[in-house]
Tab-separated table of C-alpha atoms and ligand atoms in Angstrom:
chain	number	residue	atom	x	y	z
A	261	MET	CA	17.530	-31.071	6.960
A	262	TRP	CA	14.345	-30.787	4.926
A	263	ARG	CA	14.188	-27.091	5.783
A	264	PHE	CA	17.473	-26.493	4.046
A	265	ARG	CA	16.333	-28.432	0.963
A	266	TYR	CA	13.188	-26.373	1.007
A	267	VAL	CA	15.020	-23.077	1.156
A	268	TRP	CA	17.568	-24.325	-1.386
A	269	ASP	CA	15.099	-24.059	-4.326
A	270	ASN	CA	14.720	-20.328	-3.673
A	271	ILE	CA	18.387	-19.808	-3.030
A	272	GLU	CA	19.579	-21.475	-6.220
A	273	ALA	CA	17.119	-19.523	-8.339
A	274	MET	CA	18.215	-16.211	-6.854
A	275	ILE	CA	21.960	-16.787	-6.652
A	276	ARG	CA	22.697	-18.494	-9.985
A	277	ASN	CA	25.056	-16.393	-12.166
A	278	LYS	CA	25.234	-13.622	-9.577
A	279	THR	CA	28.531	-12.268	-8.273
A	280	VAL	CA	28.895	-12.443	-4.529
A	281	LEU	CA	31.696	-10.591	-2.795
A	282	LEU	CA	32.369	-12.609	0.349
A	283	GLY	CA	34.341	-10.711	2.992
A	284	VAL	CA	35.951	-12.859	5.686
A	285	THR	CA	37.281	-11.298	8.871
A	286	GLY	CA	39.350	-12.566	11.794
A	287	SER	CA	37.122	-14.781	13.901
A	288	ILE	CA	37.309	-18.446	14.816
A	289	ALA	CA	34.076	-18.759	12.787
A	290	ALA	CA	36.077	-17.950	9.611
A	291	TYR	CA	36.181	-21.690	8.819
A	292	LYS	CA	32.393	-21.601	8.389
A	293	ALA	CA	32.863	-19.061	5.595
A	294	VAL	CA	34.528	-21.863	3.603
A	295	ASP	CA	31.247	-23.793	3.781
A	296	LEU	CA	29.327	-20.645	2.831
A	297	ALA	CA	31.606	-20.089	-0.187
A	298	SER	CA	31.131	-23.718	-1.188
A	299	LYS	CA	27.317	-23.507	-1.004
A	300	LEU	CA	27.345	-20.261	-2.993
A	301	VAL	CA	29.449	-21.898	-5.700
A	302	GLN	CA	27.136	-24.941	-5.710
A	303	ALA	CA	24.215	-22.572	-6.239
A	304	GLY	CA	25.936	-21.208	-9.348
A	305	ALA	CA	27.336	-17.935	-7.974
A	306	ASN	CA	30.654	-16.349	-8.930
A	307	VAL	CA	32.321	-15.808	-5.585
A	308	ASP	CA	35.065	-13.246	-4.992
A	309	VAL	CA	36.607	-13.692	-1.561
A	310	VAL	CA	38.337	-10.841	0.226
A	311	MET	CA	40.024	-11.725	3.501
A	312	THR	CA	41.304	-9.305	6.101
A	313	ARG	CA	44.828	-9.887	7.342
A	314	CYS	CA	43.474	-11.307	10.638
A	315	ALA	CA	41.207	-13.738	8.791
A	316	THR	CA	44.247	-15.344	7.157
A	317	GLU	CA	45.448	-16.314	10.646
A	318	PHE	CA	42.385	-18.551	10.978
A	319	VAL	CA	41.916	-19.947	7.440
A	320	THR	CA	44.224	-19.971	4.428
A	321	PRO	CA	43.337	-18.075	1.256
A	322	LEU	CA	44.015	-21.341	-0.587
A	323	SER	CA	40.969	-22.926	1.087
A	324	PHE	CA	38.741	-20.356	-0.620
A	325	THR	CA	40.601	-20.346	-3.926
A	326	SER	CA	40.232	-24.137	-4.147
A	327	ILE	CA	36.469	-23.746	-3.865
A	328	THR	CA	35.828	-20.563	-5.833
A	329	HIS	CA	38.440	-21.198	-8.562
A	330	ARG	CA	39.207	-17.507	-8.336
A	331	PRO	CA	42.091	-15.740	-6.628
A	332	THR	CA	41.412	-14.820	-3.029
A	333	VAL	CA	42.258	-11.205	-2.310
A	334	THR	CA	43.984	-10.647	0.989
A	335	ASP	CA	45.397	-7.142	0.967
A	336	MET	CA	45.186	-3.978	-1.098
A	337	PHE	CA	48.858	-4.001	-1.870
A	338	GLU	CA	49.327	-7.707	-2.543
A	339	VAL	CA	46.933	-8.335	-5.396
A	340	PRO	CA	48.108	-11.310	-7.498
A	341	ASP	CA	49.774	-10.314	-10.778
A	342	ASP	CA	47.624	-12.550	-12.942
A	343	PHE	CA	44.455	-11.159	-11.502
A	344	GLU	CA	43.868	-7.630	-12.644
A	345	ILE	CA	41.527	-6.341	-10.076
A	346	GLU	CA	41.316	-3.554	-7.641
A	347	HIS	CA	38.784	-2.677	-5.019
A	348	ILE	CA	36.598	-0.576	-7.327
A	349	ALA	CA	36.235	-3.368	-9.873
A	350	LEU	CA	35.476	-5.862	-7.105
A	351	ALA	CA	32.922	-3.507	-5.623
A	352	GLN	CA	31.287	-2.717	-8.947
A	353	ARG	CA	30.821	-6.222	-10.213
A	354	ALA	CA	29.343	-7.524	-6.955
A	355	ASN	CA	25.591	-8.049	-6.964
A	356	VAL	CA	25.763	-8.468	-3.214
A	357	VAL	CA	28.448	-8.122	-0.550
A	358	VAL	CA	28.339	-10.410	2.469
A	359	ILE	CA	30.765	-10.261	5.380
A	360	ALA	CA	30.717	-13.533	7.297
A	361	PRO	CA	31.955	-13.712	9.945
A	362	ALA	CA	31.924	-9.991	10.737
A	363	THR	CA	33.966	-9.120	13.831
A	364	ALA	CA	33.304	-6.216	16.203
A	365	ASN	CA	36.365	-4.616	14.608
A	366	ILE	CA	35.067	-4.626	11.013
A	367	ILE	CA	31.665	-3.443	12.255
A	368	ALA	CA	33.354	-0.507	14.008
A	369	ARG	CA	35.517	0.327	10.991
A	370	LEU	CA	32.535	0.238	8.617
A	371	ALA	CA	30.415	2.326	10.989
A	372	ALA	CA	33.202	4.930	11.041
A	373	GLY	CA	33.593	4.878	7.242
A	374	ILE	CA	37.226	3.778	7.495
A	375	ALA	CA	38.730	2.373	4.296
A	376	ASP	CA	42.160	1.053	5.171
A	377	ASP	CA	42.172	-2.350	3.521
A	378	MET	CA	40.703	-4.139	0.525
A	379	LEU	CA	37.469	-5.183	2.229
A	380	THR	CA	36.574	-1.827	3.764
A	381	CYS	CA	37.475	-0.056	0.495
A	382	ALA	CA	35.237	-2.417	-1.474
A	383	VAL	CA	32.321	-1.910	0.925
A	384	LEU	CA	32.632	1.858	0.683
A	385	ALA	CA	32.833	1.690	-3.092
A	386	THR	CA	29.943	-0.715	-3.763
A	387	ARG	CA	26.368	0.108	-4.621
A	388	ALA	CA	25.294	-3.493	-3.972
A	389	PRO	CA	23.433	-4.471	-0.821
A	390	VAL	CA	25.782	-5.312	2.060
A	391	ILE	CA	24.995	-8.082	4.524
A	392	LEU	CA	26.802	-8.540	7.823
A	393	ALA	CA	26.789	-11.842	9.717
A	394	PRO	CA	28.483	-10.956	13.017
A	395	ALA	CA	30.315	-13.462	15.204
A	396	MET	CA	32.062	-12.572	18.451
A	397	ASN	CA	32.204	-13.033	22.219
A	398	VAL	CA	28.858	-12.323	23.935
A	399	ASN	CA	30.226	-9.352	25.896
A	400	MET	CA	31.662	-7.801	22.751
A	401	TRP	CA	28.292	-8.333	21.053
A	402	GLU	CA	26.377	-6.772	23.934
A	403	ASN	CA	28.813	-3.897	24.334
A	404	ARG	CA	26.985	-0.637	23.695
A	405	ILE	CA	29.648	0.539	21.291
A	406	THR	CA	29.085	-2.513	19.085
A	407	GLN	CA	25.309	-2.138	19.327
A	408	GLU	CA	25.524	1.586	18.472
A	409	ASN	CA	27.716	0.769	15.477
A	410	LEU	CA	25.198	-1.835	14.316
A	411	THR	CA	22.318	0.611	14.723
A	412	ARG	CA	24.229	3.113	12.630
A	413	LEU	CA	24.930	0.566	9.905
A	414	ARG	CA	21.305	-0.655	9.888
A	415	ALA	CA	20.166	2.931	9.450
A	416	ARG	CA	22.486	3.134	6.418
A	417	GLY	CA	20.758	0.089	4.874
A	418	PHE	CA	23.174	-2.671	5.896
A	419	LYS	CA	21.343	-5.971	6.362
A	420	MET	CA	22.106	-8.196	9.349
A	421	VAL	CA	22.010	-11.910	9.950
A	422	GLU	CA	21.983	-11.831	13.729
A	423	PRO	CA	24.328	-14.159	15.607
A	424	VAL	CA	22.736	-17.024	17.505
A	425	THR	CA	22.938	-18.084	21.125
A	426	GLY	CA	25.061	-21.059	22.149
A	427	PRO	CA	28.474	-22.136	23.393
A	428	LEU	CA	31.156	-19.704	22.210
A	429	ALA	CA	34.778	-20.418	21.305
A	430	CYS	CA	35.947	-18.416	24.335
A	431	GLY	CA	34.238	-20.962	26.618
A	432	SER	CA	31.287	-18.792	27.603
A	433	GLN	CA	27.637	-19.145	26.629
A	434	GLY	CA	25.519	-16.505	24.961
A	435	LYS	CA	24.691	-14.665	21.793
A	436	GLY	CA	27.616	-14.409	19.442
A	437	ARG	CA	27.812	-17.569	17.321
A	438	LEU	CA	27.753	-17.037	13.581
A	439	ALA	CA	24.228	-17.655	12.218
A	440	ASP	CA	23.626	-20.933	10.362
A	441	VAL	CA	25.035	-20.926	6.858
A	442	GLU	CA	21.558	-21.615	5.415
A	443	ASP	CA	20.170	-18.540	7.173
A	444	ILE	CA	22.965	-16.434	5.700
A	445	LEU	CA	22.189	-17.914	2.271
A	446	THR	CA	18.520	-17.051	2.744
A	447	VAL	CA	19.333	-13.427	3.464
A	448	ILE	CA	21.684	-13.310	0.459
A	449	SER	CA	18.955	-14.655	-1.842
A	450	GLN	CA	16.503	-12.177	-0.311
A	451	ALA	CA	18.855	-9.294	-1.043
A	452	LEU	CA	19.307	-10.505	-4.611
A	453	ARG	CA	15.636	-10.856	-5.375
A	454	ALA	CA	14.995	-8.070	-7.804
A	455	LYS	CA	11.289	-7.825	-7.064
A	456	THR	CA	10.290	-5.397	-4.384
A	457	ASP	CA	6.730	-5.164	-5.610
A	458	LEU	CA	5.273	-5.642	-2.119
A	459	ALA	CA	7.391	-2.916	-0.521
A	460	GLY	CA	5.338	-0.906	1.959
A	461	LYS	CA	2.583	-3.559	2.074
A	462	ARG	CA	1.583	-5.400	5.210
A	463	VAL	CA	0.837	-9.037	4.465
A	464	VAL	CA	-0.709	-11.420	6.992
A	465	VAL	CA	-0.379	-15.126	6.246
A	466	SER	CA	-1.886	-17.992	8.222
A	467	ALA	CA	-0.471	-21.511	8.203
A	468	GLY	CA	-0.853	-24.975	9.690
A	469	GLY	CA	-3.680	-26.998	11.116
A	470	THR	CA	-5.177	-25.843	14.396
A	471	GLN	CA	-5.415	-28.241	17.338
A	472	GLU	CA	-8.627	-28.329	19.368
A	473	PRO	CA	-8.002	-29.818	22.819
A	474	ILE	CA	-10.029	-32.697	24.206
A	475	ASP	CA	-7.984	-32.861	27.406
A	476	PRO	CA	-4.412	-31.758	28.315
A	477	VAL	CA	-2.996	-34.582	26.171
A	478	ARG	CA	-5.349	-35.163	23.230
A	479	TYR	CA	-6.644	-32.918	20.509
A	480	VAL	CA	-8.714	-32.901	17.323
A	481	GLY	CA	-6.443	-31.885	14.444
A	482	ASN	CA	-5.831	-32.235	10.729
A	483	ARG	CA	-2.995	-33.083	8.373
A	484	SER	CA	-1.919	-29.586	7.319
A	485	SER	CA	1.905	-29.312	7.512
A	486	GLY	CA	2.059	-25.518	7.263
A	487	LYS	CA	4.552	-25.654	4.375
A	488	MET	CA	2.396	-23.672	1.924
A	489	GLY	CA	1.771	-20.863	4.420
A	490	PHE	CA	5.446	-20.679	5.397
A	491	ALA	CA	6.435	-20.567	1.708
A	492	LEU	CA	3.999	-17.688	1.188
A	493	ALA	CA	5.344	-15.781	4.181
A	494	GLU	CA	8.932	-16.189	2.949
A	495	ALA	CA	8.021	-15.236	-0.616
A	496	ALA	CA	6.176	-12.094	0.546
A	497	ARG	CA	9.150	-11.187	2.747
A	498	ASP	CA	11.504	-11.659	-0.222
A	499	ARG	CA	9.347	-9.219	-2.194
A	500	ALA	CA	9.868	-6.632	0.553
A	501	ALA	CA	6.502	-6.926	2.325
A	502	GLU	CA	6.189	-6.547	6.082
A	503	VAL	CA	4.978	-10.028	6.932
A	504	THR	CA	3.119	-11.442	9.927
A	505	LEU	CA	2.811	-15.223	9.936
A	506	ILE	CA	0.115	-16.586	12.227
A	507	THR	CA	0.663	-20.271	12.511
A	508	ALA	CA	-0.911	-23.257	14.200
A	509	PRO	CA	1.559	-25.883	15.484
A	510	THR	CA	3.949	-27.132	12.783
A	511	ALA	CA	7.363	-28.794	12.686
A	512	LEU	CA	8.771	-25.787	10.825
A	513	ASP	CA	11.256	-23.251	12.190
A	514	ASP	CA	10.362	-19.554	12.279
A	515	PRO	CA	11.312	-17.960	8.966
A	516	ILE	CA	13.785	-15.148	9.499
A	517	GLY	CA	12.656	-11.613	8.750
A	518	VAL	CA	9.011	-12.401	9.494
A	519	THR	CA	6.940	-11.673	12.623
A	520	VAL	CA	5.694	-15.065	13.787
A	521	VAL	CA	2.669	-15.539	16.049
A	522	ARG	CA	2.149	-19.114	17.236
A	523	VAL	CA	-1.360	-20.252	18.176
A	524	ASP	CA	-3.025	-23.597	18.896
A	525	THR	CA	-6.755	-23.303	18.308
A	526	THR	CA	-9.082	-21.765	15.731
A	527	LEU	CA	-10.383	-19.277	18.315
A	528	GLN	CA	-6.827	-18.155	19.105
A	529	MET	CA	-6.078	-17.873	15.381
A	530	ARG	CA	-9.238	-15.819	14.875
A	531	ASP	CA	-8.142	-13.324	17.551
A	532	ALA	CA	-4.574	-13.071	16.223
A	533	ILE	CA	-5.809	-12.580	12.656
A	534	ALA	CA	-8.415	-10.001	13.657
A	535	ARG	CA	-5.665	-7.971	15.344
A	536	ALA	CA	-3.162	-8.276	12.473
A	537	ALA	CA	-5.708	-7.856	9.654
A	538	ALA	CA	-6.922	-4.542	11.080
A	539	ARG	CA	-3.767	-2.896	9.712
A	540	ALA	CA	-3.011	-5.235	6.798
A	541	ASP	CA	-3.172	-4.751	3.040
A	542	VAL	CA	-3.399	-8.463	2.302
A	543	LEU	CA	-4.636	-11.527	4.206
A	544	ILE	CA	-3.722	-14.955	2.872
A	545	MET	CA	-5.427	-17.814	4.717
A	546	ALA	CA	-3.343	-20.872	3.948
A	547	ALA	CA	-4.125	-22.371	7.362
A	548	ALA	CA	-6.485	-25.241	7.920
A	549	PRO	CA	-8.425	-24.031	10.966
A	550	ALA	CA	-10.450	-26.842	12.500
A	551	ASP	CA	-14.110	-26.294	11.615
A	552	PHE	CA	-15.249	-27.872	14.895
A	553	ARG	CA	-13.965	-28.040	18.476
A	554	PRO	CA	-14.910	-30.194	21.448
A	555	ALA	CA	-17.801	-28.567	23.310
A	556	ALA	CA	-16.080	-29.212	26.643
A	557	VAL	CA	-12.385	-29.571	27.385
A	558	SER	CA	-11.421	-31.806	30.297
A	559	GLY	CA	-8.982	-30.126	32.682
A	560	SER	CA	-7.368	-33.464	33.513
A	561	LYS	CA	-6.391	-36.415	31.342
A	562	ILE	CA	-9.389	-38.613	30.582
A	563	LYS	CA	-8.509	-42.110	31.844
A	564	LYS	CA	-9.519	-44.919	29.548
A	565	GLU	CA	-10.814	-46.965	32.497
A	566	SER	CA	-13.223	-44.149	33.362
A	567	THR	CA	-15.464	-44.748	30.360
A	568	ALA	CA	-16.516	-47.743	28.292
A	569	ARG	CA	-16.848	-45.598	25.152
A	570	MET	CA	-15.907	-42.076	24.296
A	571	ASP	CA	-18.295	-39.708	22.537
A	572	LEU	CA	-16.962	-36.368	21.380
A	573	HIS	CA	-19.481	-33.583	21.193
A	574	LEU	CA	-18.178	-30.978	18.751
A	575	VAL	CA	-19.422	-27.431	18.215
A	576	PRO	CA	-18.710	-25.286	15.137
A	577	ASN	CA	-15.790	-22.856	15.072
A	578	PRO	CA	-16.148	-19.434	13.439
A	579	ASP	CA	-15.061	-19.086	9.819
A	580	ILE	CA	-12.102	-16.774	10.254
A	581	ILE	CA	-11.674	-15.331	6.777
A	582	SER	CA	-15.411	-14.670	6.351
A	583	GLU	CA	-15.359	-12.556	9.506
A	584	VAL	CA	-12.521	-10.306	8.321
A	585	ARG	CA	-13.841	-7.074	6.845
A	586	GLY	CA	-12.054	-3.994	5.654
A	587	ASN	CA	-9.929	-2.484	2.973
A	588	LEU	CA	-7.693	-5.458	2.249
A	589	ILE	CA	-7.183	-8.166	-0.354
A	590	LYS	CA	-8.445	-11.514	0.944
A	591	VAL	CA	-6.953	-14.716	-0.427
A	592	GLY	CA	-8.313	-18.100	0.612
A	593	PHE	CA	-7.395	-21.693	-0.130
A	594	ALA	CA	-9.790	-24.450	-1.083
A	595	ALA	CA	-8.721	-28.003	-0.365
A	596	GLU	CA	-11.072	-30.124	-2.454
A	597	SER	CA	-11.282	-33.772	-3.378
A	598	GLU	CA	-13.896	-33.328	-6.172
A	599	ASP	CA	-15.477	-30.624	-8.396
A	600	LEU	CA	-12.456	-28.381	-7.823
A	601	VAL	CA	-13.471	-25.248	-9.727
A	602	ARG	CA	-17.159	-25.357	-8.794
A	603	ASN	CA	-16.530	-25.907	-5.073
A	604	ALA	CA	-13.710	-23.370	-4.934
A	605	THR	CA	-15.742	-20.720	-6.765
A	606	ALA	CA	-18.597	-21.259	-4.301
A	607	LYS	CA	-16.161	-20.711	-1.391
A	608	LEU	CA	-14.724	-17.592	-3.040
A	609	LYS	CA	-18.203	-16.055	-3.234
A	610	LYS	CA	-19.426	-17.242	0.149
A	611	LYS	CA	-16.345	-15.899	1.943
A	612	SER	CA	-16.124	-12.644	-0.110
A	613	LEU	CA	-12.614	-13.392	-1.317
A	614	ASP	CA	-10.615	-11.635	-4.020
A	615	LEU	CA	-8.744	-14.799	-4.929
A	616	ILE	CA	-8.955	-18.471	-4.103
A	617	VAL	CA	-6.165	-20.993	-4.502
A	618	ALA	CA	-7.804	-24.334	-5.192
A	619	ASN	CA	-5.976	-27.616	-4.918
A	620	ASN	CA	-7.109	-31.154	-5.473
A	621	ILE	CA	-5.806	-32.973	-2.423
A	622	THR	CA	-6.200	-36.364	-4.102
A	623	GLU	CA	-3.546	-35.573	-6.753
A	624	ALA	CA	-0.054	-37.066	-6.327
A	625	GLN	CA	2.618	-34.647	-5.032
A	626	SER	CA	-0.072	-32.095	-4.271
A	627	GLY	CA	-1.465	-31.332	-0.867
A	628	PHE	CA	-0.644	-32.199	2.714
A	629	GLY	CA	2.993	-32.566	3.708
A	630	THR	CA	4.460	-32.415	0.194
A	631	ASP	CA	6.998	-29.837	-1.012
A	632	THR	CA	5.073	-29.361	-4.256
A	633	ASN	CA	1.542	-28.294	-5.104
A	634	LYS	CA	-0.703	-28.172	-8.170
A	635	VAL	CA	-3.206	-25.373	-7.847
A	636	THR	CA	-5.803	-23.450	-9.797
A	637	LEU	CA	-6.134	-19.725	-9.156
A	638	ILE	CA	-9.647	-18.301	-9.393
A	639	ASP	CA	-10.319	-14.601	-8.904
A	640	SER	CA	-13.545	-12.796	-8.090
A	641	ARG	CA	-13.925	-11.704	-11.725
A	642	GLY	CA	-14.114	-15.377	-12.687
A	643	LYS	CA	-10.626	-15.632	-14.216
A	644	ILE	CA	-9.317	-19.180	-13.865
A	645	GLU	CA	-5.635	-20.100	-14.181
A	646	ALA	CA	-4.551	-23.733	-13.776
A	647	LEU	CA	-0.870	-23.991	-12.823
A	648	PRO	CA	1.362	-27.043	-13.340
A	649	LEU	CA	2.897	-29.009	-10.465
A	650	LEU	CA	5.434	-26.625	-8.868
A	651	PRO	CA	7.542	-26.374	-5.705
A	652	LYS	CA	5.483	-24.635	-3.010
A	653	SER	CA	7.978	-21.744	-3.105
A	654	GLU	CA	7.088	-21.164	-6.767
A	655	VAL	CA	3.353	-21.531	-6.139
A	656	ALA	CA	3.777	-18.867	-3.466
A	657	HIS	CA	5.265	-16.435	-5.975
A	658	LYS	CA	2.501	-17.146	-8.516
A	659	VAL	CA	-0.086	-16.358	-5.834
A	660	LEU	CA	1.773	-13.163	-4.950
A	661	ASP	CA	1.958	-12.148	-8.640
A	662	LYS	CA	-1.863	-12.234	-8.582
A	663	VAL	CA	-1.967	-10.364	-5.269
A	664	VAL	CA	0.236	-7.603	-6.708
A	665	ALA	CA	-2.081	-7.316	-9.729
A	666	LEU	CA	-5.122	-7.206	-7.432
A	667	LEU	CA	-3.524	-4.521	-5.263
A	668	SER	CA	-2.918	-2.299	-8.265
A	669	ALA	CA	-6.361	-2.991	-9.752
A	670	GLY	CA	-8.010	-1.999	-6.483
A	671	PRO	CA	-10.615	-3.836	-4.438
A	672	THR	CA	-12.853	-6.272	-6.275
A	673	ASN	CA	-15.169	-7.191	-3.438
A	674	GLN	CA	-15.938	-3.710	-2.226
A	675	GLY	CA	-19.587	-4.212	-1.366
A	676	ARG	CA	-19.434	-7.612	0.224
A	677	ASN	CA	-16.136	-6.943	1.903
A	678	GLY	CA	-17.258	-3.665	3.369
A	679	ARG	CA	-14.293	-1.770	1.948
A	680	ARG	CA	-14.007	1.897	2.613
A	681	LYS	CA	-12.210	2.927	-0.578
B	997	CTP	N1	-11.064	-21.086	6.781
B	997	CTP	C1	-11.254	-20.126	7.777
B	997	CTP	N2	-11.851	-20.475	8.943
B	997	CTP	C2	-12.291	-21.726	9.153
B	997	CTP	C3	-12.130	-22.697	8.129
B	997	CTP	C4	-11.528	-22.336	6.960
B	997	CTP	O1	-10.855	-18.969	7.582
B	997	CTP	N3	-12.869	-22.035	10.296
B	997	CTP	C5	-10.419	-20.666	5.537
B	997	CTP	C6	-9.239	-21.543	5.150
B	997	CTP	O2	-8.031	-21.028	5.709
B	997	CTP	C7	-9.226	-21.436	3.651
B	997	CTP	C8	-10.695	-21.297	3.304
B	997	CTP	O3	-11.335	-20.833	4.497
B	997	CTP	O4	-8.546	-20.295	3.191
B	997	CTP	C9	-11.340	-22.584	2.847
B	997	CTP	O5	-11.029	-23.624	3.752
B	997	CTP	P1	-11.496	-25.111	3.451
B	997	CTP	O6	-11.066	-25.992	4.580
B	997	CTP	O7	-11.135	-25.507	2.052
B	997	CTP	O8	-13.066	-24.955	3.430
B	997	CTP	P2	-14.141	-24.847	4.542
B	997	CTP	O9	-14.721	-23.479	4.492
B	997	CTP	O10	-13.633	-25.292	5.874
B	997	CTP	O11	-15.237	-25.862	3.982
B	997	CTP	P3	-15.194	-27.471	3.846
B	997	CTP	O12	-14.255	-27.932	4.943
B	997	CTP	O13	-16.607	-27.858	4.097
B	997	CTP	O14	-14.717	-27.769	2.469
């Protein structure tokens, strides 16, 4: 539930006052499109619904009209009198077109460029991004014809919200269920985000607190929730970056549209980051890698009767971000409880960073586990910018605004960072 609330901030900001053309086609999942329309309206969108004839067999147009307060269009030749609209106008005023659920039939018709009803005409006539959220029987989904059609549409720039695996209406199990409404909303807000200022850039983000095993059951860990790193990965993705998220264990689901690498320990994170950073333009270390790990890990569970007291001998872990060298922008975080700017500036220099995001973990609503953060951005030229308390999603965009500026200004830590430029 929290995940949806978390995504909701982004969604509302992107969708408000936008016009969404929602195409509904003939699948049992059509009833879920009513929920999608409702959430879009709640987020402040103007929603035009176009239903195929088959879709009206599953849900009534009135269900959508009641929610959108706009006429629901069902056929090219039966447009309501009081609603002067035709497919070109619908197509032109849409900021985004989303077809949910999208059947194998509509996918095939779109792939062939057929325009024989209101929805297919509108899709052909629009210049807005088009998103398809397919839903169908697993065999229809896996059929090579469907997959070839999807490949063709992807190559033409159509965006997909892949169906998920689970029990299907036909009684079988497999991939074919309509994606969660919140995932569809995420992709819609992504498509609407005007900024594509990280297009062509590879961004690596780390998140979460690493876990250093003591035995197969116990570990040394910390209180990092991973929320800031996940927010950064999603924000970079929304700005068109190619994102790799390297995360220690968290309770968070994989963000869609991001390559996720899950690790447990600081040593594993170091290896994953070294691999990903070798071809990255930006590294953002929002993770809290454990600074120390147990010197020896017991292969079996340590029984409490076996020892009167337990001493942990810890050895230092490598400092991951300091080890990364190359032609990339390095952004670190500094979690401090005192002397915020002085301590963070010292870390920025010591670790050869281009930017450090400093937060005072003792402040209310700021730090571990919260959905908000109050940070100060300090760059390697000594520029300091204190931000107010903001949702982590907004903090993420502020950090990325700085990253974009740093990318266009060129490397600032050339010598220390060993850059080749
Ligand atoms: N970091 C890292 N490797 C580590 C520890 C930290 O790359 N082994 C990164 C963090 O991801 C963060 C930055 O270094 O971007 C600063 O982390 P922080 O925990 O604030 O500082 P430390 O260097 O660990 O120093 P201290 O714990 O003494 O404050």
